Short mmCIF file of N, CA and C in Angstrom, two decimals:
data_model
loop_
_atom_site.label_atom_id
_atom_site.label_comp_id
_atom_site.label_asym_id
_atom_site.label_seq_id
_atom_site.Cartn_x
_atom_site.Cartn_y
_atom_site.Cartn_z
N MET A 1 26.30 -2.07 3.27
CA MET A 1 25.21 -2.63 4.69
C MET A 1 23.86 -2.82 3.70
N GLN A 2 23.84 -3.80 3.47
CA GLN A 2 22.74 -4.54 3.03
C GLN A 2 21.89 -5.15 3.09
N HIS A 3 22.73 -6.35 4.18
CA HIS A 3 22.29 -7.17 5.29
C HIS A 3 21.09 -7.30 5.88
N PRO A 4 19.83 -7.60 5.84
CA PRO A 4 18.72 -7.36 6.57
C PRO A 4 18.84 -6.77 8.02
N ALA A 5 19.57 -7.66 8.92
CA ALA A 5 20.30 -7.15 9.97
C ALA A 5 20.21 -5.55 10.08
N TYR A 6 20.79 -5.34 9.13
CA TYR A 6 20.75 -3.44 9.31
C TYR A 6 19.52 -2.61 9.23
N ARG A 7 18.64 -3.32 8.80
CA ARG A 7 17.08 -2.57 8.22
C ARG A 7 16.67 -2.61 9.93
N LYS A 8 17.22 -3.21 10.62
CA LYS A 8 15.96 -3.01 11.67
C LYS A 8 15.58 -1.38 12.27
N SER A 9 14.75 -1.46 13.44
CA SER A 9 13.70 -0.62 13.41
C SER A 9 14.71 0.83 13.64
N VAL A 10 14.50 1.88 13.89
CA VAL A 10 14.87 2.74 14.77
C VAL A 10 15.65 2.60 15.69
N ASP A 11 16.40 2.74 16.78
CA ASP A 11 17.53 2.42 17.81
C ASP A 11 16.34 3.45 18.81
N GLY A 12 16.02 2.87 19.58
CA GLY A 12 14.92 3.49 20.72
C GLY A 12 15.61 3.30 22.03
N TYR A 13 16.71 3.26 22.20
CA TYR A 13 17.56 3.33 23.45
C TYR A 13 18.09 4.39 23.72
N THR A 14 18.01 4.96 25.09
CA THR A 14 17.93 6.25 25.07
C THR A 14 18.69 6.70 26.90
N GLY A 15 18.86 5.23 27.62
CA GLY A 15 19.73 5.38 28.70
C GLY A 15 21.30 6.15 28.69
N ALA A 16 21.88 5.89 29.79
CA ALA A 16 23.32 6.24 29.88
C ALA A 16 23.88 5.45 30.08
N GLY A 17 23.43 4.02 29.77
CA GLY A 17 24.99 3.00 29.67
C GLY A 17 25.48 3.35 28.07
N GLY A 18 26.85 2.75 28.04
CA GLY A 18 27.45 2.54 26.42
C GLY A 18 26.63 0.96 25.87
N ILE A 19 26.00 0.52 25.64
CA ILE A 19 25.79 -0.89 25.63
C ILE A 19 25.99 -1.33 23.59
N THR A 20 26.17 -2.69 23.47
CA THR A 20 26.51 -3.05 22.36
C THR A 20 24.95 -2.52 21.05
N TRP A 21 25.44 -2.39 19.92
CA TRP A 21 24.58 -2.51 18.97
C TRP A 21 22.84 -3.49 19.59
N LEU A 22 24.09 -4.96 19.36
CA LEU A 22 22.82 -5.87 19.80
C LEU A 22 21.69 -5.63 20.91
N HIS A 23 22.54 -5.21 21.95
CA HIS A 23 21.64 -5.10 23.14
C HIS A 23 20.65 -3.93 22.74
N ARG A 24 21.28 -2.45 22.00
CA ARG A 24 20.04 -2.18 21.29
C ARG A 24 19.28 -2.45 20.67
N TRP A 25 19.28 -3.24 19.60
CA TRP A 25 18.41 -3.24 18.84
C TRP A 25 17.50 -4.78 19.68
N ALA A 26 18.18 -5.40 20.62
CA ALA A 26 16.86 -6.26 21.16
C ALA A 26 15.92 -5.09 22.07
N ILE A 27 16.84 -4.42 22.89
CA ILE A 27 15.66 -3.16 23.67
C ILE A 27 14.55 -2.91 22.50
N THR A 28 14.93 -2.31 21.63
CA THR A 28 14.00 -1.45 20.28
C THR A 28 13.16 -2.51 20.24
N GLU A 29 12.86 -3.89 20.22
CA GLU A 29 12.47 -4.76 19.20
C GLU A 29 11.44 -5.55 20.58
N GLY A 30 11.62 -4.98 22.22
CA GLY A 30 10.82 -5.63 22.90
C GLY A 30 11.44 -6.73 23.59
N ARG A 31 12.59 -6.86 23.36
CA ARG A 31 12.98 -8.34 24.19
C ARG A 31 13.22 -8.47 25.21
N ASP A 32 13.40 -9.06 25.96
CA ASP A 32 13.38 -9.05 27.51
C ASP A 32 14.23 -9.18 27.91
N ARG A 33 14.96 -8.54 29.28
CA ARG A 33 16.45 -7.89 29.53
C ARG A 33 17.06 -8.62 30.44
N ALA A 34 16.25 -9.62 30.27
CA ALA A 34 17.78 -10.80 30.76
C ALA A 34 18.65 -11.03 29.72
N ILE A 35 18.67 -10.23 28.38
CA ILE A 35 19.89 -10.58 27.29
C ILE A 35 21.20 -9.86 28.17
N PHE A 36 20.43 -8.98 28.94
CA PHE A 36 22.26 -7.97 29.93
C PHE A 36 22.77 -9.23 31.00
N ALA A 37 22.37 -10.32 30.77
CA ALA A 37 22.43 -11.41 32.30
C ALA A 37 24.01 -11.87 31.53
N GLY A 38 24.96 -12.09 32.48
CA GLY A 38 26.61 -12.40 32.70
C GLY A 38 26.92 -10.96 32.57
N GLU A 39 26.73 -9.73 31.74
CA GLU A 39 27.31 -8.88 31.36
C GLU A 39 28.11 -8.18 32.90
N PRO A 40 29.47 -8.09 32.45
CA PRO A 40 30.54 -7.05 33.63
C PRO A 40 29.62 -5.98 34.48
N ARG A 41 29.50 -5.74 35.45
CA ARG A 41 28.98 -4.39 36.14
C ARG A 41 30.69 -3.70 36.30
N VAL A 42 30.13 -1.87 36.29
CA VAL A 42 30.85 -1.59 37.01
C VAL A 42 31.40 -1.65 38.28
N PRO A 43 32.51 -1.60 38.48
CA PRO A 43 33.10 -1.40 39.94
C PRO A 43 31.94 -0.96 40.82
N HIS A 44 31.84 -0.52 41.70
CA HIS A 44 31.28 0.36 43.28
C HIS A 44 32.22 1.97 42.92
N TRP A 45 32.97 1.15 43.09
CA TRP A 45 34.67 2.94 43.47
C TRP A 45 34.64 3.08 42.07
N VAL A 46 34.48 2.50 41.20
CA VAL A 46 34.45 3.36 39.49
C VAL A 46 33.14 4.32 39.46
N GLU A 47 32.16 3.63 40.28
CA GLU A 47 30.91 4.13 39.95
C GLU A 47 31.09 5.80 40.67
N GLN A 48 31.49 5.82 41.86
CA GLN A 48 32.17 6.55 42.81
C GLN A 48 32.65 7.95 42.57
N ARG A 49 33.76 7.53 41.83
CA ARG A 49 34.58 8.20 40.46
C ARG A 49 34.18 9.46 39.54
N ASP A 50 33.40 8.41 39.16
CA ASP A 50 32.44 9.59 38.03
C ASP A 50 31.73 10.36 38.57
N SER A 51 32.27 12.08 38.49
CA SER A 51 31.70 12.96 38.61
C SER A 51 31.41 13.57 37.42
N GLY A 52 30.94 13.01 36.43
CA GLY A 52 30.13 14.19 35.56
C GLY A 52 31.03 14.91 34.52
N ALA A 53 32.38 14.95 34.91
CA ALA A 53 33.47 15.67 34.41
C ALA A 53 33.53 15.15 33.00
N ARG A 54 34.07 16.45 32.24
CA ARG A 54 34.72 15.58 30.91
C ARG A 54 35.56 15.11 30.82
N PRO A 55 35.51 13.70 29.53
CA PRO A 55 36.39 13.55 29.81
C PRO A 55 37.92 13.68 29.22
N LEU A 56 38.82 13.21 30.06
CA LEU A 56 39.39 13.54 29.48
C LEU A 56 40.33 13.57 28.01
N ARG A 57 41.10 14.65 27.97
CA ARG A 57 41.33 14.41 25.93
C ARG A 57 42.86 14.01 26.05
N VAL A 58 43.13 13.32 25.10
CA VAL A 58 43.98 12.60 24.77
C VAL A 58 44.60 12.82 22.85
N GLU A 59 45.96 13.37 23.52
CA GLU A 59 46.22 14.13 21.44
C GLU A 59 47.50 13.12 20.99
N ALA A 60 47.07 12.40 20.38
CA ALA A 60 48.11 11.53 19.52
C ALA A 60 48.76 11.99 18.93
N ARG A 61 50.35 11.27 19.17
CA ARG A 61 51.02 12.14 18.80
C ARG A 61 51.99 11.31 17.52
N ARG A 62 52.49 12.16 16.57
CA ARG A 62 52.97 11.04 15.31
C ARG A 62 54.36 10.85 15.20
N ARG A 63 54.72 9.42 14.97
CA ARG A 63 56.47 8.87 15.71
C ARG A 63 57.24 9.62 14.08
#
């Protein structure tokens, strides 16, 4: 990972969303939050079902 793109400053994003590294870097660099324009929104019914519970544990099976 020698490319200069990976030498960005420290990631300053501390929000709850699972955003891409491109978005994280843009926020850290103080870029306009318009970078999120066109991103899909979480449907309201999905947000309502989020109870803050632990994620479902899934175990891989060998074939």
